Amino acid sequence: MSPTQGLQFEAASVIYPGQSQPALHNVTLRVADDDVVVALGPSGCGKTTLLNLAAGFLQPSQGVVRFNGERISAPSAARGVVFQDNALLPWLNVLDNVAFGLKLQRVPKAEREQRARAVLAQVDLQDFASQHVWQLSGGMRQRVGLARALAADPQLLLMDEPFAALDAFTREQMQELLLQLWRRNGKRILLITHDIEEAVFLATHLVLMSPRPGRIVERLPLDFGRRYAAGESARSIKSDPSFIATREHVLARIFAHRGQEQ
Amino acid sequence: MEQTLLTTELDVTEAASVECASCAAGVRPLPEQRVFKPWVSSATTVGVLLLIWWAVTTAGLIQPVFLPSPQAVVGKAWTVSTTGFMDATLWQHLGASLGRMLVALLAAVVLAVPVGVAMGLSRRAHAILDPLIEFYRPIPPLAYLPLIVIWFGIGELSKVLLIYLAIFAPIAIATAAGVRHVDPARLRAAQALGATRWQSVLYVVLPNALPDILTGIRIGLGSGWSTLVAAELIAATRGLGFMVQSAAQFLVTDVVVLGIAVIAIIAFALELGLRWLQRRLTPWKSMAS
């Protein structure tokens, strides 16, 4: 794969008007191949700003963000976004929500419904196609949000704390579902979260961030997500001493940075 | 002594068995668990009022010229429906009024929704149009009625225009508010799926504003209907407002009361119909979490 493929932050900084500290300071980061890059940090560390740059909702004040070598200037269907509160359209049923991106691309109705049904089956919602989204549980709605992003067949999936609003059991199910979909579709993913265990479990590259100014303080290559995708059970991975050690290390690093600030 | 004891015992068992039978027959709801039915209370209010009306008029406490009895009004309703009042039956009066309302409503929806969308999307459009709407909106229609007659004459146009103006402002204002308050996450979701600006407006902003547009129509219909009597002051020959006006001039009080009752019933039916339409078209508004 050529070095220009994928998402590339080059010394990107964001300064919001009226703020003394940059929300994001001098971030260089690459999301390529089949990476799952997880940005982890407390609130105010700039991880949402990072995602908004990648989506094209926001422009950097300094530096540049590229996708496949081209400067990102606006949102694009090539970079799908999954939102924390799913942001589904309540006036459409489940199938039409999933097919919405294809409708915007003027894919004929029969084809887009067929493709949407195929993606719904991947997230195990094939029996709910004609339901209203407001009739579904939070976890099911988030699966619809994931299916909507996948149906448009993006080259990169951007996930904004996608499981933060779910209960613990549903959250674990969704993490496993995400890794299964990742193994099947091979999408590159940039996911932001403040959940340490989620970050360690999913990431192939874990990026620790710290606030004031928002910046990257540590990068860890990890393989727990790959091990799950290769067939190992989630319980065996999460009880593995190396998983626990990594989790504790990340926790210690986050508290170390918090301590420095005070 | 032994005997009384026996009978008492028997009574107790009998009572217990009765109790059990009622248990098996069905669970009796506790008083506070009973479902509150608001329409029962509302119907009671209306019924009590009708009863008082009937009592004071039938007892002759009030002369019919001030307040005719309910049975006289019902009788008049039959005469006016069949032989008519002022050269038109009740149905023709009603049809004339509803026709004006319908034309005014259609014109208002067709114009006010795009105006509201423009005001909601563009701060410049809002700055241009807002003073105009806010200038005329609080003026009572009777105050600018003479001006409309001077400009547009005494024909059908002036009547419809007056009702139209009363409906236009609430729809435009509600639409603008609905468009402005679109959920930014939904807009971003559409953009991230590749929506153009117009696709965002068509597929996200407009459906998102639909509950507010329907509320605007509901409020507009209310104020339009209450402007009707004023509109039909202008040299009308038919219409509920005209019927009430001319009956008042000849002190035909039963027709006045009849006209008021019909106007009220139609307003109530319109309100219920629009609420039903709101539940039908925007179910997520009442049921979404």
PDB file of C-alpha atoms in Angstrom, chain A:
ATOM      1  CA  MET A   1       0.000   0.000   0.000  1.00  0.00           C
ATOM      2  CA  SER A   2       1.364   3.403  -0.933  1.00  0.00           C
ATOM      3  CA  PRO A   3       2.429   5.713   1.889  1.00  0.00           C
ATOM      4  CA  THR A   4      -0.194   8.310   0.921  1.00  0.00           C
ATOM      5  CA  GLN A   5      -3.085   5.892   1.490  1.00  0.00           C
ATOM      6  CA  GLY A   6      -5.276   6.366   4.543  1.00  0.00           C
ATOM      7  CA  LEU A   7      -5.734   9.178   7.007  1.00  0.00           C
ATOM      8  CA  GLN A   8      -2.782  11.368   7.890  1.00  0.00           C
ATOM      9  CA  PHE A   9      -2.545  14.156  10.475  1.00  0.00           C
ATOM     10  CA  GLU A  10       0.559  16.274   9.824  1.00  0.00           C
ATOM     11  CA  ALA A  11       1.436  18.570  12.768  1.00  0.00           C
ATOM     12  CA  ALA A  12      -2.238  19.498  13.078  1.00  0.00           C
ATOM     13  CA  SER A  13      -3.271  22.063  15.681  1.00  0.00           C
ATOM     14  CA  VAL A  14      -6.668  23.542  16.486  1.00  0.00           C
ATOM     15  CA  ILE A  15      -7.110  26.767  18.441  1.00  0.00           C
ATOM     16  CA  TYR A  16     -10.702  27.743  19.164  1.00  0.00           C
ATOM     17  CA  PRO A  17     -11.373  31.514  19.215  1.00  0.00           C
ATOM     18  CA  GLY A  18     -11.076  32.977  22.704  1.00  0.00           C
ATOM     19  CA  GLN A  19      -9.182  29.989  24.148  1.00  0.00           C
ATOM     20  CA  SER A  20      -5.661  30.437  25.466  1.00  0.00           C
ATOM     21  CA  GLN A  21      -4.643  26.756  25.145  1.00  0.00           C
ATOM     22  CA  PRO A  22      -4.960  24.942  21.825  1.00  0.00           C
ATOM     23  CA  ALA A  23      -7.663  22.230  21.838  1.00  0.00           C
ATOM     24  CA  LEU A  24      -5.234  20.114  19.837  1.00  0.00           C
ATOM     25  CA  HIS A  25      -1.509  20.732  19.637  1.00  0.00           C
ATOM     26  CA  ASN A  26       0.866  19.501  16.954  1.00  0.00           C
ATOM     27  CA  VAL A  27      -0.685  16.084  16.323  1.00  0.00           C
ATOM     28  CA  THR A  28       0.909  13.753  13.823  1.00  0.00           C
ATOM     29  CA  LEU A  29      -0.917  10.467  13.364  1.00  0.00           C
ATOM     30  CA  ARG A  30      -1.577   7.963  10.613  1.00  0.00           C
ATOM     31  CA  VAL A  31      -4.511   5.566  10.161  1.00  0.00           C
ATOM     32  CA  ALA A  32      -3.786   3.170   7.300  1.00  0.00           C
ATOM     33  CA  ASP A  33      -3.981  -0.473   6.198  1.00  0.00           C
ATOM     34  CA  ASP A  34      -6.377  -2.313   8.500  1.00  0.00           C
ATOM     35  CA  ASP A  35      -5.505  -0.288  11.582  1.00  0.00           C
ATOM     36  CA  VAL A  36      -7.850   0.212  14.480  1.00  0.00           C
ATOM     37  CA  VAL A  37      -6.468   3.400  15.987  1.00  0.00           C
ATOM     38  CA  VAL A  38      -8.050   4.226  19.323  1.00  0.00           C
ATOM     39  CA  ALA A  39      -7.553   7.673  20.834  1.00  0.00           C
ATOM     40  CA  LEU A  40      -8.007   7.458  24.602  1.00  0.00           C
ATOM     41  CA  GLY A  41      -8.053  10.290  27.055  1.00  0.00           C
ATOM     42  CA  PRO A  42     -10.052  12.256  29.636  1.00  0.00           C
ATOM     43  CA  SER A  43     -12.518  14.912  28.530  1.00  0.00           C
ATOM     44  CA  GLY A  44     -10.851  18.029  27.174  1.00  0.00           C
ATOM     45  CA  CYS A  45      -7.902  16.111  25.708  1.00  0.00           C
ATOM     46  CA  GLY A  46      -8.909  17.016  22.155  1.00  0.00           C
ATOM     47  CA  LYS A  47     -10.062  13.582  21.020  1.00  0.00           C
ATOM     48  CA  THR A  48     -13.410  14.870  19.710  1.00  0.00           C
ATOM     49  CA  THR A  49     -11.551  17.672  17.909  1.00  0.00           C
ATOM     50  CA  LEU A  50      -9.291  14.995  16.377  1.00  0.00           C
ATOM     51  CA  LEU A  51     -12.328  13.098  15.064  1.00  0.00           C
ATOM     52  CA  ASN A  52     -14.024  16.265  13.767  1.00  0.00           C
ATOM     53  CA  LEU A  53     -10.854  17.079  11.790  1.00  0.00           C
ATOM     54  CA  ALA A  54     -10.834  13.606  10.246  1.00  0.00           C
ATOM     55  CA  ALA A  55     -14.542  13.838   9.370  1.00  0.00           C
ATOM     56  CA  GLY A  56     -14.081  17.276   7.817  1.00  0.00           C
ATOM     57  CA  PHE A  57     -16.470  19.039  10.202  1.00  0.00           C
ATOM     58  CA  LEU A  58     -13.544  21.213  11.307  1.00  0.00           C
ATOM     59  CA  GLN A  59     -10.387  22.644   9.688  1.00  0.00           C
ATOM     60  CA  PRO A  60      -7.013  22.715  11.488  1.00  0.00           C
ATOM     61  CA  SER A  61      -5.649  26.108  12.524  1.00  0.00           C
ATOM     62  CA  GLN A  62      -2.133  24.886  11.696  1.00  0.00           C
ATOM     63  CA  GLY A  63      -0.824  21.824   9.930  1.00  0.00           C
ATOM     64  CA  VAL A  64      -2.823  19.683   7.560  1.00  0.00           C
ATOM     65  CA  VAL A  65      -5.051  16.597   7.614  1.00  0.00           C
ATOM     66  CA  ARG A  66      -5.015  14.444   4.484  1.00  0.00           C
ATOM     67  CA  PHE A  67      -7.017  11.505   3.282  1.00  0.00           C
ATOM     68  CA  ASN A  68      -5.446   9.393   0.528  1.00  0.00           C
ATOM     69  CA  GLY A  69      -2.999  12.241   0.014  1.00  0.00           C
ATOM     70  CA  GLU A  70      -5.613  14.953  -0.423  1.00  0.00           C
ATOM     71  CA  ARG A  71      -6.284  17.728   2.065  1.00  0.00           C
ATOM     72  CA  ILE A  72      -9.620  17.227   3.839  1.00  0.00           C
ATOM     73  CA  SER A  73     -11.786  20.293   3.271  1.00  0.00           C
ATOM     74  CA  ALA A  74     -15.313  18.975   3.832  1.00  0.00           C
ATOM     75  CA  PRO A  75     -17.187  15.862   5.019  1.00  0.00           C
ATOM     76  CA  SER A  76     -17.249  13.004   2.525  1.00  0.00           C
ATOM     77  CA  ALA A  77     -18.967   9.647   2.157  1.00  0.00           C
ATOM     78  CA  ALA A  78     -15.503   8.040   1.947  1.00  0.00           C
ATOM     79  CA  ARG A  79     -15.177   8.678   5.695  1.00  0.00           C
ATOM     80  CA  GLY A  80     -18.185   7.264   7.551  1.00  0.00           C
ATOM     81  CA  VAL A  81     -19.016   8.540  11.031  1.00  0.00           C
ATOM     82  CA  VAL A  82     -20.727   6.712  13.901  1.00  0.00           C
ATOM     83  CA  PHE A  83     -22.015   9.143  16.503  1.00  0.00           C
ATOM     84  CA  GLN A  84     -22.303   8.670  20.245  1.00  0.00           C
ATOM     85  CA  ASP A  85     -26.045   9.430  20.245  1.00  0.00           C
ATOM     86  CA  ASN A  86     -26.429   7.575  16.880  1.00  0.00           C
ATOM     87  CA  ALA A  87     -28.075  10.657  15.231  1.00  0.00           C
ATOM     88  CA  LEU A  88     -30.576   8.499  13.355  1.00  0.00           C
ATOM     89  CA  LEU A  89     -33.500  10.057  11.486  1.00  0.00           C
ATOM     90  CA  PRO A  90     -36.667   9.158  13.451  1.00  0.00           C
ATOM     91  CA  TRP A  91     -39.010   9.780  10.497  1.00  0.00           C
ATOM     92  CA  LEU A  92     -37.371   6.928   8.573  1.00  0.00           C
ATOM     93  CA  ASN A  93     -37.649   3.246   9.457  1.00  0.00           C
ATOM     94  CA  VAL A  94     -34.575   1.102  10.179  1.00  0.00           C
ATOM     95  CA  LEU A  95     -34.035   0.050   6.551  1.00  0.00           C
ATOM     96  CA  ASP A  96     -34.387   3.603   5.185  1.00  0.00           C
ATOM     97  CA  ASN A  97     -31.971   4.896   7.812  1.00  0.00           C
ATOM     98  CA  VAL A  98     -29.387   2.318   6.750  1.00  0.00           C
ATOM     99  CA  ALA A  99     -30.025   3.059   3.054  1.00  0.00           C
ATOM    100  CA  PHE A 100     -29.909   6.839   3.598  1.00  0.00           C
ATOM    101  CA  GLY A 101     -26.316   7.304   2.430  1.00  0.00           C
ATOM    102  CA  LEU A 102     -27.013   5.301  -0.727  1.00  0.00           C
ATOM    103  CA  LYS A 103     -30.104   7.411  -1.377  1.00  0.00           C
ATOM    104  CA  LEU A 104     -27.956  10.548  -1.159  1.00  0.00           C
ATOM    105  CA  GLN A 105     -25.659   8.982  -3.760  1.00  0.00           C
ATOM    106  CA  ARG A 106     -28.752   8.359  -5.946  1.00  0.00           C
ATOM    107  CA  VAL A 107     -28.402   4.568  -5.899  1.00  0.00           C
ATOM    108  CA  PRO A 108     -31.654   3.099  -7.337  1.00  0.00           C
ATOM    109  CA  LYS A 109     -34.210   2.093  -4.712  1.00  0.00           C
ATOM    110  CA  ALA A 110     -34.141  -1.677  -5.303  1.00  0.00           C
ATOM    111  CA  GLU A 111     -30.343  -1.820  -5.180  1.00  0.00           C
ATOM    112  CA  ARG A 112     -29.969   0.360  -2.107  1.00  0.00           C
ATOM    113  CA  GLU A 113     -32.587  -1.650  -0.190  1.00  0.00           C
ATOM    114  CA  GLN A 114     -30.845  -4.880  -1.110  1.00  0.00           C
ATOM    115  CA  ARG A 115     -27.494  -3.529   0.054  1.00  0.00           C
ATOM    116  CA  ALA A 116     -29.027  -2.097   3.233  1.00  0.00           C
ATOM    117  CA  ARG A 117     -30.613  -5.478   4.031  1.00  0.00           C
ATOM    118  CA  ALA A 118     -27.251  -7.192   3.602  1.00  0.00           C
ATOM    119  CA  VAL A 119     -25.617  -4.785   6.075  1.00  0.00           C
ATOM    120  CA  LEU A 120     -28.535  -5.123   8.513  1.00  0.00           C
ATOM    121  CA  ALA A 121     -27.938  -8.878   8.495  1.00  0.00           C
ATOM    122  CA  GLN A 122     -24.288  -8.242   9.430  1.00  0.00           C
ATOM    123  CA  VAL A 123     -25.363  -6.378  12.567  1.00  0.00           C
ATOM    124  CA  ASP A 124     -28.059  -9.006  13.222  1.00  0.00           C
ATOM    125  CA  LEU A 125     -31.010  -6.649  12.708  1.00  0.00           C
ATOM    126  CA  GLN A 126     -32.490  -8.217   9.564  1.00  0.00           C
ATOM    127  CA  ASP A 127     -35.807  -8.818  11.355  1.00  0.00           C
ATOM    128  CA  PHE A 128     -36.173  -5.162  12.333  1.00  0.00           C
ATOM    129  CA  ALA A 129     -35.960  -3.549   8.877  1.00  0.00           C
ATOM    130  CA  SER A 130     -39.462  -2.057   8.934  1.00  0.00           C
ATOM    131  CA  GLN A 131     -39.426  -0.946  12.589  1.00  0.00           C
ATOM    132  CA  HIS A 132     -39.264   2.687  13.609  1.00  0.00           C
ATOM    133  CA  VAL A 133     -35.895   3.584  15.104  1.00  0.00           C
ATOM    134  CA  TRP A 134     -37.547   5.093  18.185  1.00  0.00           C
ATOM    135  CA  GLN A 135     -39.012   1.676  18.961  1.00  0.00           C
ATOM    136  CA  LEU A 136     -35.547   0.129  19.371  1.00  0.00           C
ATOM    137  CA  SER A 137     -33.316  -0.176  22.433  1.00  0.00           C
ATOM    138  CA  GLY A 138     -30.169   1.933  22.744  1.00  0.00           C
ATOM    139  CA  GLY A 139     -27.897  -0.933  21.672  1.00  0.00           C
ATOM    140  CA  MET A 140     -30.030  -1.725  18.632  1.00  0.00           C
ATOM    141  CA  ARG A 141     -30.108   1.934  17.630  1.00  0.00           C
ATOM    142  CA  GLN A 142     -26.329   2.057  17.828  1.00  0.00           C
ATOM    143  CA  ARG A 143     -26.157  -1.025  15.586  1.00  0.00           C
ATOM    144  CA  VAL A 144     -28.384   0.801  13.094  1.00  0.00           C
ATOM    145  CA  GLY A 145     -25.970   3.749  13.286  1.00  0.00           C
ATOM    146  CA  LEU A 146     -23.067   1.397  12.593  1.00  0.00           C
ATOM    147  CA  ALA A 147     -24.969  -0.251   9.720  1.00  0.00           C
ATOM    148  CA  ARG A 148     -25.792   3.156   8.218  1.00  0.00           C
ATOM    149  CA  ALA A 149     -22.111   4.088   8.168  1.00  0.00           C
ATOM    150  CA  LEU A 150     -21.091   0.686   6.743  1.00  0.00           C
ATOM    151  CA  ALA A 151     -23.789   0.637   4.029  1.00  0.00           C
ATOM    152  CA  ALA A 152     -22.236   3.650   2.317  1.00  0.00           C
ATOM    153  CA  ASP A 153     -19.071   1.511   2.038  1.00  0.00           C
ATOM    154  CA  PRO A 154     -16.585   4.070   3.411  1.00  0.00           C
ATOM    155  CA  GLN A 155     -12.824   3.521   3.289  1.00  0.00           C
ATOM    156  CA  LEU A 156     -12.471   4.746   6.864  1.00  0.00           C
ATOM    157  CA  LEU A 157     -14.797   4.456   9.835  1.00  0.00           C
ATOM    158  CA  LEU A 158     -14.722   7.304  12.379  1.00  0.00           C
ATOM    159  CA  MET A 159     -16.321   6.439  15.699  1.00  0.00           C
ATOM    160  CA  ASP A 160     -17.122   9.116  18.278  1.00  0.00           C
ATOM    161  CA  GLU A 161     -17.434   7.345  21.666  1.00  0.00           C
ATOM    162  CA  PRO A 162     -19.892   5.001  19.960  1.00  0.00           C
ATOM    163  CA  PHE A 163     -20.649   2.770  22.953  1.00  0.00           C
ATOM    164  CA  ALA A 164     -20.392   5.315  25.788  1.00  0.00           C
ATOM    165  CA  ALA A 165     -24.165   5.638  26.215  1.00  0.00           C
ATOM    166  CA  LEU A 166     -24.780   1.875  26.426  1.00  0.00           C
ATOM    167  CA  ASP A 167     -24.967  -0.367  29.483  1.00  0.00           C
ATOM    168  CA  ALA A 168     -21.927  -2.540  30.272  1.00  0.00           C
ATOM    169  CA  PHE A 169     -23.297  -5.796  28.781  1.00  0.00           C
ATOM    170  CA  THR A 170     -24.478  -4.196  25.549  1.00  0.00           C
ATOM    171  CA  ARG A 171     -21.170  -2.327  25.321  1.00  0.00           C
ATOM    172  CA  GLU A 172     -19.153  -5.579  25.406  1.00  0.00           C
ATOM    173  CA  GLN A 173     -21.411  -7.133  22.780  1.00  0.00           C
ATOM    174  CA  MET A 174     -20.976  -4.105  20.544  1.00  0.00           C
ATOM    175  CA  GLN A 175     -17.175  -4.154  20.927  1.00  0.00           C
ATOM    176  CA  GLU A 176     -17.114  -7.791  19.853  1.00  0.00           C
ATOM    177  CA  LEU A 177     -19.506  -7.076  16.978  1.00  0.00           C
ATOM    178  CA  LEU A 178     -17.250  -4.246  15.833  1.00  0.00           C
ATOM    179  CA  LEU A 179     -14.198  -6.546  15.762  1.00  0.00           C
ATOM    180  CA  GLN A 180     -16.171  -9.193  13.835  1.00  0.00           C
ATOM    181  CA  LEU A 181     -17.222  -6.597  11.254  1.00  0.00           C
ATOM    182  CA  TRP A 182     -13.648  -5.297  11.095  1.00  0.00           C
ATOM    183  CA  ARG A 183     -12.318  -8.812  10.423  1.00  0.00           C
ATOM    184  CA  ARG A 184     -14.914  -9.352   7.696  1.00  0.00           C
ATOM    185  CA  ASN A 185     -14.699  -5.949   5.981  1.00  0.00           C
ATOM    186  CA  GLY A 186     -11.114  -4.954   6.790  1.00  0.00           C
ATOM    187  CA  LYS A 187     -12.044  -1.304   7.312  1.00  0.00           C
ATOM    188  CA  ARG A 188      -9.569   1.043   8.895  1.00  0.00           C
ATOM    189  CA  ILE A 189     -11.054   2.589  11.997  1.00  0.00           C
ATOM    190  CA  LEU A 190     -10.354   5.664  14.124  1.00  0.00           C
ATOM    191  CA  LEU A 191     -12.270   5.343  17.387  1.00  0.00           C
ATOM    192  CA  ILE A 192     -12.232   7.722  20.332  1.00  0.00           C
ATOM    193  CA  THR A 193     -13.217   6.702  23.830  1.00  0.00           C
ATOM    194  CA  HIS A 194     -12.632   7.377  27.505  1.00  0.00           C
ATOM    195  CA  ASP A 195     -13.122   3.696  28.416  1.00  0.00           C
ATOM    196  CA  ILE A 196      -9.683   2.178  29.111  1.00  0.00           C
ATOM    197  CA  GLU A 197     -10.672  -1.479  28.791  1.00  0.00           C
ATOM    198  CA  GLU A 198     -12.492  -0.783  25.520  1.00  0.00           C
ATOM    199  CA  ALA A 199      -9.456   1.023  24.152  1.00  0.00           C
ATOM    200  CA  VAL A 200      -6.995  -1.759  25.094  1.00  0.00           C
ATOM    201  CA  PHE A 201      -9.310  -4.477  23.753  1.00  0.00           C
ATOM    202  CA  LEU A 202     -10.066  -2.885  20.369  1.00  0.00           C
ATOM    203  CA  ALA A 203      -6.905  -1.039  19.402  1.00  0.00           C
ATOM    204  CA  THR A 204      -4.146  -2.163  17.069  1.00  0.00           C
ATOM    205  CA  HIS A 205      -2.613   1.242  17.815  1.00  0.00           C
ATOM    206  CA  LEU A 206      -3.509   2.911  21.081  1.00  0.00           C
ATOM    207  CA  VAL A 207      -2.950   6.658  21.283  1.00  0.00           C
ATOM    208  CA  LEU A 208      -2.994   8.215  24.755  1.00  0.00           C
ATOM    209  CA  MET A 209      -4.025  11.846  24.847  1.00  0.00           C
ATOM    210  CA  SER A 210      -3.777  14.481  27.546  1.00  0.00           C
ATOM    211  CA  PRO A 211      -5.457  17.877  27.945  1.00  0.00           C
ATOM    212  CA  ARG A 212      -4.217  21.510  28.155  1.00  0.00           C
ATOM    213  CA  PRO A 213      -3.091  21.516  25.435  1.00  0.00           C
ATOM    214  CA  GLY A 214      -4.733  18.480  23.820  1.00  0.00           C
ATOM    215  CA  ARG A 215      -1.875  16.315  22.578  1.00  0.00           C
ATOM    216  CA  ILE A 216      -0.637  12.769  22.086  1.00  0.00           C
ATOM    217  CA  VAL A 217       1.525  11.626  25.013  1.00  0.00           C
ATOM    218  CA  GLU A 218       2.087   7.962  24.211  1.00  0.00           C
ATOM    219  CA  ARG A 219       1.557   5.413  21.438  1.00  0.00           C
ATOM    220  CA  LEU A 220       1.220   1.682  22.068  1.00  0.00           C
ATOM    221  CA  PRO A 221       0.980  -1.021  19.400  1.00  0.00           C
ATOM    222  CA  LEU A 222      -1.422  -3.703  20.704  1.00  0.00           C
ATOM    223  CA  ASP A 223      -2.741  -7.011  19.396  1.00  0.00           C
ATOM    224  CA  PHE A 224      -5.699  -7.982  21.615  1.00  0.00           C
ATOM    225  CA  GLY A 225      -8.233  -6.979  18.969  1.00  0.00           C
ATOM    226  CA  ARG A 226      -6.389  -9.038  16.360  1.00  0.00           C
ATOM    227  CA  ARG A 227      -6.368 -12.000  18.725  1.00  0.00           C
ATOM    228  CA  TYR A 228     -10.147 -11.717  19.136  1.00  0.00           C
ATOM    229  CA  ALA A 229     -10.570 -11.436  15.372  1.00  0.00           C
ATOM    230  CA  ALA A 230      -8.398 -14.557  14.998  1.00  0.00           C
ATOM    231  CA  GLY A 231     -10.852 -16.520  17.106  1.00  0.00           C
ATOM    232  CA  GLU A 232      -9.715 -16.252  20.727  1.00  0.00           C
ATOM    233  CA  SER A 233     -12.546 -15.623  23.190  1.00  0.00           C
ATOM    234  CA  ALA A 234     -13.032 -12.190  24.716  1.00  0.00           C
ATOM    235  CA  ARG A 235     -12.972 -13.632  28.255  1.00  0.00           C
ATOM    236  CA  SER A 236      -9.661 -15.374  27.720  1.00  0.00           C
ATOM    237  CA  ILE A 237      -8.121 -12.205  26.255  1.00  0.00           C
ATOM    238  CA  LYS A 238      -9.407  -9.953  29.010  1.00  0.00           C
ATOM    239  CA  SER A 239      -8.163 -12.303  31.751  1.00  0.00           C
ATOM    240  CA  ASP A 240      -4.756 -12.672  30.086  1.00  0.00           C
ATOM    241  CA  PRO A 241      -2.032 -11.216  32.389  1.00  0.00           C
ATOM    242  CA  SER A 242      -0.621  -9.161  29.514  1.00  0.00           C
ATOM    243  CA  PHE A 243      -4.057  -7.579  28.920  1.00  0.00           C
ATOM    244  CA  ILE A 244      -4.358  -6.705  32.600  1.00  0.00           C
ATOM    245  CA  ALA A 245      -0.809  -5.375  32.707  1.00  0.00           C
ATOM    246  CA  THR A 246      -1.443  -3.174  29.655  1.00  0.00           C
ATOM    247  CA  ARG A 247      -4.691  -1.877  31.162  1.00  0.00           C
ATOM    248  CA  GLU A 248      -2.926  -1.019  34.427  1.00  0.00           C
ATOM    249  CA  HIS A 249      -0.060   0.635  32.562  1.00  0.00           C
ATOM    250  CA  VAL A 250      -2.482   2.833  30.591  1.00  0.00           C
ATOM    251  CA  LEU A 251      -4.379   3.703  33.769  1.00  0.00           C
ATOM    252  CA  ALA A 252      -1.125   4.656  35.506  1.00  0.00           C
ATOM    253  CA  ARG A 253      -0.049   6.823  32.559  1.00  0.00           C
ATOM    254  CA  ILE A 254      -3.351   8.705  32.552  1.00  0.00           C
ATOM    255  CA  PHE A 255      -3.119   9.361  36.289  1.00  0.00           C
ATOM    256  CA  ALA A 256       0.546  10.375  35.946  1.00  0.00           C
ATOM    257  CA  HIS A 257      -0.440  13.085  33.474  1.00  0.00           C
ATOM    258  CA  ARG A 258      -3.310  14.179  35.650  1.00  0.00           C
ATOM    259  CA  GLY A 259      -0.910  14.416  38.591  1.00  0.00           C
ATOM    260  CA  GLN A 260       1.525  16.606  36.619  1.00  0.00           C
ATOM    261  CA  GLU A 261      -1.183  19.099  35.927  1.00  0.00           C
ATOM    262  CA  GLN A 262      -2.191  19.576  39.535  1.00  0.00           C
TER     263      GLN A 262
END
